[in-house]
mmCIF file of C-alpha atoms in Angstrom:
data_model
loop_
_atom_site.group_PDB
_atom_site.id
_atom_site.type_symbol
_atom_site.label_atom_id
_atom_site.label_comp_id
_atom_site.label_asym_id
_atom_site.label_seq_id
_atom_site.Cartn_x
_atom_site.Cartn_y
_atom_site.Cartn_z
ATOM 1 C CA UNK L 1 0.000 0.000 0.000
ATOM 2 C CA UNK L 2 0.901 3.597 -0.505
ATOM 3 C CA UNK L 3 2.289 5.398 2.396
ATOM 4 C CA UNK L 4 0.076 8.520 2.592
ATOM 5 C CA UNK L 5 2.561 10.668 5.375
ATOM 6 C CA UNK L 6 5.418 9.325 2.815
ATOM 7 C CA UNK L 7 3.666 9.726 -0.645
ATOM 8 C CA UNK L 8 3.570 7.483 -3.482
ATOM 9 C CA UNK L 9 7.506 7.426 -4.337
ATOM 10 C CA UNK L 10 8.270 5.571 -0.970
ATOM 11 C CA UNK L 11 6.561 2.096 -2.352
ATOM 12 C CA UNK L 12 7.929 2.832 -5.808
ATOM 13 C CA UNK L 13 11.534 0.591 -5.486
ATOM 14 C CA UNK L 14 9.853 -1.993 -3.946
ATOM 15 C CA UNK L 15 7.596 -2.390 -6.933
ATOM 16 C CA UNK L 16 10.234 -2.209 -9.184
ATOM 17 C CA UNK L 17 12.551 -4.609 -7.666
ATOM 18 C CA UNK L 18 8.951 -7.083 -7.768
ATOM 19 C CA UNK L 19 8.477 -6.513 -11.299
ATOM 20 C CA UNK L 20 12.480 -7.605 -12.003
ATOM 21 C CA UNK L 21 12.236 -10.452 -9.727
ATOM 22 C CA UNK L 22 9.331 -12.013 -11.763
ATOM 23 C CA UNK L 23 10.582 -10.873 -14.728
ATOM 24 C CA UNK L 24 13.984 -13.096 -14.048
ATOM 25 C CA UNK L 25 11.539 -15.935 -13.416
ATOM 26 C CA UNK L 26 9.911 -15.533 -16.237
ATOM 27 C CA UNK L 27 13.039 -15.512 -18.142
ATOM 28 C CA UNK L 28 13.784 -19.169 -17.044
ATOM 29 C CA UNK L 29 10.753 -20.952 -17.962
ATOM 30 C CA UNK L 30 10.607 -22.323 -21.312
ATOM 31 C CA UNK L 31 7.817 -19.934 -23.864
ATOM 32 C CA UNK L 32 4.774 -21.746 -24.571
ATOM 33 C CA UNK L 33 5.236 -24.705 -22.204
ATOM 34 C CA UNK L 34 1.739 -25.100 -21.821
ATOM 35 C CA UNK L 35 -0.777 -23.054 -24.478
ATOM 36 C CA UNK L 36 -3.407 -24.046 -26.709
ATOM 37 C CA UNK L 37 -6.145 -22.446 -28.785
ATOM 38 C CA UNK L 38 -8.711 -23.071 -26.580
ATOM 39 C CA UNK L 39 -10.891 -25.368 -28.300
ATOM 40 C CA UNK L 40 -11.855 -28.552 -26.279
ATOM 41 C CA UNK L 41 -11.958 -31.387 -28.318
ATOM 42 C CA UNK L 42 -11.682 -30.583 -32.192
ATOM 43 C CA UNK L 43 -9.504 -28.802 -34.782
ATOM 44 C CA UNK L 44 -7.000 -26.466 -32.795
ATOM 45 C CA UNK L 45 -3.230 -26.193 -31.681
ATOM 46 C CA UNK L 46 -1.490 -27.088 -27.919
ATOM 47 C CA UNK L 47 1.866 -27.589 -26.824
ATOM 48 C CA UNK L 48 3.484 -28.787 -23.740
ATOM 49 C CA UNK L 49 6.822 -29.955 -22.533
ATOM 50 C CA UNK L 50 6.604 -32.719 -25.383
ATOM 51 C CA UNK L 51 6.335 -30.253 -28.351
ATOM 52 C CA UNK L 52 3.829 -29.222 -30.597
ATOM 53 C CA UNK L 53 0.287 -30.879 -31.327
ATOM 54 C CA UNK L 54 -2.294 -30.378 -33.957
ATOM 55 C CA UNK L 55 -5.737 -31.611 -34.309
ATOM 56 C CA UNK L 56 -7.897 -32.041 -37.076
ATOM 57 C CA UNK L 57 -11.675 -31.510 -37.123
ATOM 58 C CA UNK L 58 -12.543 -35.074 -35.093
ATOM 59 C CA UNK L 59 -9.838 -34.291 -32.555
ATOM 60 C CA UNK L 60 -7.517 -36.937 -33.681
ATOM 61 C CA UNK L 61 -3.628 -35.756 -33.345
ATOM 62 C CA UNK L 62 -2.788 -35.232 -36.784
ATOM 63 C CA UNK L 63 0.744 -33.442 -36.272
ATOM 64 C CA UNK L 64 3.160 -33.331 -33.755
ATOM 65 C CA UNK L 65 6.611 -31.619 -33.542
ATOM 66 C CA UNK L 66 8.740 -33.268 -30.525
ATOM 67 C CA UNK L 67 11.075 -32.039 -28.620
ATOM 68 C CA UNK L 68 12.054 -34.998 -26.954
ATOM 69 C CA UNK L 69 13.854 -36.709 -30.559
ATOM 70 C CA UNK L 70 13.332 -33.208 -32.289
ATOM 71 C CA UNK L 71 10.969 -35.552 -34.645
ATOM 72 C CA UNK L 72 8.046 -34.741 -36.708
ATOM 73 C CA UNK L 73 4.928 -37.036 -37.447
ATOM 74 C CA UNK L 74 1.988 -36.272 -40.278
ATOM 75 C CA UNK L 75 -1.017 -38.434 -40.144
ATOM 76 C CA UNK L 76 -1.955 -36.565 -43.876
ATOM 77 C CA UNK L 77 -0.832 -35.579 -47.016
ATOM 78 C CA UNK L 78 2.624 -33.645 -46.566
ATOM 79 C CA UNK L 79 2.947 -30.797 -49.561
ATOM 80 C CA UNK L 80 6.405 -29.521 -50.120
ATOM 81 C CA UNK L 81 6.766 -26.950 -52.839
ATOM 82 C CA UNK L 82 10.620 -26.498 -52.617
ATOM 83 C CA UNK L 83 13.281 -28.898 -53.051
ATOM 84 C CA UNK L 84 13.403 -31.833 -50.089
ATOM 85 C CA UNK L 85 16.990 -32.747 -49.096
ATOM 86 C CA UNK L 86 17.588 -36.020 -47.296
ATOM 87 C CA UNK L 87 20.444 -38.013 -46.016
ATOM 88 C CA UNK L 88 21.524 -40.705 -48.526
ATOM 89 C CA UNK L 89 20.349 -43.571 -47.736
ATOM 90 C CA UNK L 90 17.480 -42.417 -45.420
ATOM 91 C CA UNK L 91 14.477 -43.570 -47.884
ATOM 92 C CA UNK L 92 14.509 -47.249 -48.425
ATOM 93 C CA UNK L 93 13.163 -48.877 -51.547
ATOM 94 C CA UNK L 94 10.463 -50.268 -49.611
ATOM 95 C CA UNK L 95 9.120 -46.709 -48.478
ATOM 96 C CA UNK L 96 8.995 -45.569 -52.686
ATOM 97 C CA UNK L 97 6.064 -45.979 -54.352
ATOM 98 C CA UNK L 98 7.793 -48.362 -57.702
ATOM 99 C CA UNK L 99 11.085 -46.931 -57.773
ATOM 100 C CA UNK L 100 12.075 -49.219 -60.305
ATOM 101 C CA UNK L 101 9.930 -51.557 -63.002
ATOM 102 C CA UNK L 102 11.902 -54.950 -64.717
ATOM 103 C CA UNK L 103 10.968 -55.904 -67.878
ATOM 104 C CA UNK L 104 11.763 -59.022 -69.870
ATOM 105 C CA UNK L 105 11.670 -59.168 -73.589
ATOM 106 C CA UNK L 106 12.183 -61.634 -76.610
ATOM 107 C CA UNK L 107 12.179 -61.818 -80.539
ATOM 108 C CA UNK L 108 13.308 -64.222 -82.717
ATOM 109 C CA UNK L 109 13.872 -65.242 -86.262
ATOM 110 C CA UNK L 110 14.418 -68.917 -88.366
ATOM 111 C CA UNK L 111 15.093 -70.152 -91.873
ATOM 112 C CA UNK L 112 16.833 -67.136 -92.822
ATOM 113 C CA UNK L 113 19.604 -66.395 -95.338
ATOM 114 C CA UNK L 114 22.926 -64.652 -94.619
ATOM 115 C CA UNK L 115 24.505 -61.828 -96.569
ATOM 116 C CA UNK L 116 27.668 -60.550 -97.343
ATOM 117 C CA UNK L 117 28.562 -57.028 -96.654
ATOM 118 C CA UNK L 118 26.812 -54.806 -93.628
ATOM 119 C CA UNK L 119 24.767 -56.798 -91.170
ATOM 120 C CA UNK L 120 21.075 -57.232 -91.916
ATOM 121 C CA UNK L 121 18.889 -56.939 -88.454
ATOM 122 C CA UNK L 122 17.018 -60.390 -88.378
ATOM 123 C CA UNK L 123 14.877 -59.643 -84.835
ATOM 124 C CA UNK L 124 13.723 -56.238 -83.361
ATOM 125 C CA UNK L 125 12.447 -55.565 -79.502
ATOM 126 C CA UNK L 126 10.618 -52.491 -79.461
ATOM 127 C CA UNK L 127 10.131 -51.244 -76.051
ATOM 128 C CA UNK L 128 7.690 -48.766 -74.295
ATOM 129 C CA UNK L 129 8.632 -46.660 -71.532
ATOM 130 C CA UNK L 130 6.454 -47.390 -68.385
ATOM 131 C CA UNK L 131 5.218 -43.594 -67.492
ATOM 132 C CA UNK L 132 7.179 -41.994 -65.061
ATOM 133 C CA UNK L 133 10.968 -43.551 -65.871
ATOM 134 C CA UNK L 134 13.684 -41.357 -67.400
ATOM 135 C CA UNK L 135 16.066 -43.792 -67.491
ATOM 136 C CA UNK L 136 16.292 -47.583 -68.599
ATOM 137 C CA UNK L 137 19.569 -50.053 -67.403
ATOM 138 C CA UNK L 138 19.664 -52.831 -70.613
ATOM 139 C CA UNK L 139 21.432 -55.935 -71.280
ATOM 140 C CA UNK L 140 20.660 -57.778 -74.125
ATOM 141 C CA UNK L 141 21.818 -61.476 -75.381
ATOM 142 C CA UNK L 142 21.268 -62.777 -78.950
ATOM 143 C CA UNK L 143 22.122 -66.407 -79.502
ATOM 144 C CA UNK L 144 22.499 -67.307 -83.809
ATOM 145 C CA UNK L 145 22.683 -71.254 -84.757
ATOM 146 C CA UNK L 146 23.518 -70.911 -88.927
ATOM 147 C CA UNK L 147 24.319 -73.495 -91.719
ATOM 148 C CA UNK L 148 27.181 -72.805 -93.968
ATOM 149 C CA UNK L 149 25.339 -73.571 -97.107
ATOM 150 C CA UNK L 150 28.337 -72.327 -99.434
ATOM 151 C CA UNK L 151 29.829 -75.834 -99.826
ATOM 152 C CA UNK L 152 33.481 -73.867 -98.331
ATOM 153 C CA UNK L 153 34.948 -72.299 -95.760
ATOM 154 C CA UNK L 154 33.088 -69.307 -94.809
ATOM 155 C CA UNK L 155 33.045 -66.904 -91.760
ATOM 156 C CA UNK L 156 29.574 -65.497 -89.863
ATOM 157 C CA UNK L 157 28.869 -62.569 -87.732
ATOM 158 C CA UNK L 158 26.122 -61.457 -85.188
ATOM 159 C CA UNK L 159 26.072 -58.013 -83.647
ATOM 160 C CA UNK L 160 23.056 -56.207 -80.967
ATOM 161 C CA UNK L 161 22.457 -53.309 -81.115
ATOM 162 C CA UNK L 162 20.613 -50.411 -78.764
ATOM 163 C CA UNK L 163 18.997 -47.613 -80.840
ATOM 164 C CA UNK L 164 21.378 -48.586 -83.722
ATOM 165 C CA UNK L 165 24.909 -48.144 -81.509
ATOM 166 C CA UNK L 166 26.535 -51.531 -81.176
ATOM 167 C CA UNK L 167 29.728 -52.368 -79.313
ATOM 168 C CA UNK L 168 31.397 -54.782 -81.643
ATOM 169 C CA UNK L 169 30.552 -58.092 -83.140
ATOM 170 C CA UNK L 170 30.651 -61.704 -82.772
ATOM 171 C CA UNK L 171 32.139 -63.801 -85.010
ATOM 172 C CA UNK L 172 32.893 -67.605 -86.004
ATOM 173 C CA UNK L 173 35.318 -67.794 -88.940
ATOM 174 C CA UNK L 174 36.045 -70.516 -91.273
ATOM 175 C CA UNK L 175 33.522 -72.316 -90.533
ATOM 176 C CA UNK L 176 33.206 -75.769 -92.700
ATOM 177 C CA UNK L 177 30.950 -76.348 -95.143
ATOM 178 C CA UNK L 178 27.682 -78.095 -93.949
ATOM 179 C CA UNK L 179 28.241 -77.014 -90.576
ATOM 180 C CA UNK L 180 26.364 -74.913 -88.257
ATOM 181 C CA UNK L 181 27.985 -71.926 -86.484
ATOM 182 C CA UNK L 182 26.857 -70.928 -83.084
ATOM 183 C CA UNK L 183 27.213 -67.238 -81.946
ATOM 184 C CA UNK L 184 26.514 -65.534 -79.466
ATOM 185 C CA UNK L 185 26.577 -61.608 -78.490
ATOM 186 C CA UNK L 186 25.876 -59.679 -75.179
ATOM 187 C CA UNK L 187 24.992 -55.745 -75.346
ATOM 188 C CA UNK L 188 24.752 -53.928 -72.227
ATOM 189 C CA UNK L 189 23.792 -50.085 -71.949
ATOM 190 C CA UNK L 190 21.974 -47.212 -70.222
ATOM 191 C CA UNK L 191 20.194 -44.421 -71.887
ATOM 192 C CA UNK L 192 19.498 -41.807 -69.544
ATOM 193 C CA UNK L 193 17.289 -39.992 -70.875
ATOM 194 C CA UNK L 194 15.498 -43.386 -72.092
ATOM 195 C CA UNK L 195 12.205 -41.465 -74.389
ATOM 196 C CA UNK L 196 9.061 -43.117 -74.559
ATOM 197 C CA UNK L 197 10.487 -45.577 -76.490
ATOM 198 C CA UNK L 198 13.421 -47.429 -77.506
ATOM 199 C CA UNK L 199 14.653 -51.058 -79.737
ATOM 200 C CA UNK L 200 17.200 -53.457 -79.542
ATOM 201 C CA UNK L 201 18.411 -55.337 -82.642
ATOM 202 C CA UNK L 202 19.849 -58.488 -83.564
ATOM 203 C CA UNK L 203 21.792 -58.271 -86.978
ATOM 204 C CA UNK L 204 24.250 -60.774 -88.483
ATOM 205 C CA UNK L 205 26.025 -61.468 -91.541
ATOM 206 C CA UNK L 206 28.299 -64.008 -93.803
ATOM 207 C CA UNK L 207 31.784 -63.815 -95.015
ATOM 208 C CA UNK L 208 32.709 -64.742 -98.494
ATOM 209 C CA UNK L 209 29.008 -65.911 -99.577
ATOM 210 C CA UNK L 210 25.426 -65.815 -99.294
ATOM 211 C CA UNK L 211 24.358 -68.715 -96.835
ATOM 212 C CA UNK L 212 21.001 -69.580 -98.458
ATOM 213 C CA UNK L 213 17.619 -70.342 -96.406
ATOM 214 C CA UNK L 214 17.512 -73.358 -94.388
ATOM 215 C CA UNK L 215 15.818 -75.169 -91.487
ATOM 216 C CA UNK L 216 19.500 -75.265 -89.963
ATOM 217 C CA UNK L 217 18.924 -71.209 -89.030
ATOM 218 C CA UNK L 218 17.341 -69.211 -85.816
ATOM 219 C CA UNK L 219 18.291 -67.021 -83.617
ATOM 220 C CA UNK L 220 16.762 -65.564 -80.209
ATOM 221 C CA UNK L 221 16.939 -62.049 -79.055
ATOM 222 C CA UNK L 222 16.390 -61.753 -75.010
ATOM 223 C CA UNK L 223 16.673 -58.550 -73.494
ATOM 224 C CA UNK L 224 16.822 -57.620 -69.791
ATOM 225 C CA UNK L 225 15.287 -54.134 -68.734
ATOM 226 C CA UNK L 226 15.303 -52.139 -65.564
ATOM 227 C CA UNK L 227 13.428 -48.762 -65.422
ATOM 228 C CA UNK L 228 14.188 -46.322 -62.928
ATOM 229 C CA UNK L 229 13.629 -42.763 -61.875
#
């Protein structure tokens, strides 16, 4: 109370040295250790000494922000507009919705003829690009069985290719007369970006001479395709 002999100014240190002393234990307590919006039971805010909590319209927690592990947990949709940066390693394959789609693919040819000069494609896998991928890992194997119809010594070749680029050839030379060469050639590749779509060839060739249309002829074309983001 005011002294009234003294005047107002007597009480006046006392009340400021109060004011400092709860304003020092103010300073110490942690802001917003207990608040809340003030709706019971519903769609509002609170926090405590646990962290942050949101509730949607039945009253079910749908975020909290802890600050206990400093973690964060959405029981909805999460919208990010910016970029999101992540440790590597931190999403698992498991957690992505088909971060990867395999595809197996085959062609084949028989009782063909092989020419001299450039190789002529004998079996074609034309592949789509499942929506979503920008890039495609590829490995291809063909596998040729031919006569040598020439009635000498000839020499064949089989070659793969991925949208027309080839890495080499296979070849079995001098090959008898009458007998069947077996060949064999592997193409491996990544296009990145893959398109919507893409092919892989098988192509071969002879030597000397034509080898002329038999039974003795065929050839399988198997590719291996993994799509990814």
């Amino acid at each position: 109370m005011v002294n009234a002999i003294l005047g107002m100014g007597r009480d006046l240190p006392q009340r400021l040295n109060a004011i400092e002393a709860r304003l020092r234990d103010l300073s110490t307590q942690p802001i917003l250790l207990h608040a809340s919006t003030g709706q019971d039971g519903g769609q509002g805010l609170s926090t405590d000494k646990n962290g942050l909590h949101l509730f949607d319209p039945t009253g079910a927690e749908s975020v909290t922000l802890s600050t206990i592990d400093g973690s964060a947990n959405f029981n909805g949709n999460v919208n990010i507009n910016g970029n999101l940066s992540v440790p590597n390693g931190s999403i698992s394959n498991a957690a992505l919705q088909a971060p990867v789609s395999p595809l197996a693919a085959h062609a084949d040819a028989s009782a063909f003829a092989l020419y001299t000069g450039a190789n002529v494609e004998l079996a074609r896998i034309t592949v789509t690009v499942p929506a979503g991928f920008t890039k495609a890992a590829i490995s291809a194997t063909a596998i040729m069985n031919a006569r040598n119809t020439t009635g000498s010594l000839d020499s064949a070749y089989l070659t793969c290719t991925i949208n027309g680029a080839g890495n080499g050839w296979s070849a079995q030379v001098d090959a008898a007369a009458g007998n069947v060469a077996h060949l064999t050639k592997v193409i491996t590749g990544i296009l990145n970006p893959v398109g919507s779509t893409f092919y892989i060839t098988a192509a071969a060739s002879s030597g000397l001479a034509t080898w002329t249309v038999d039974s003795a002829k065929a050839l399988n074309l198997d590719a291996m395709i993994l799509f990814y983001r």
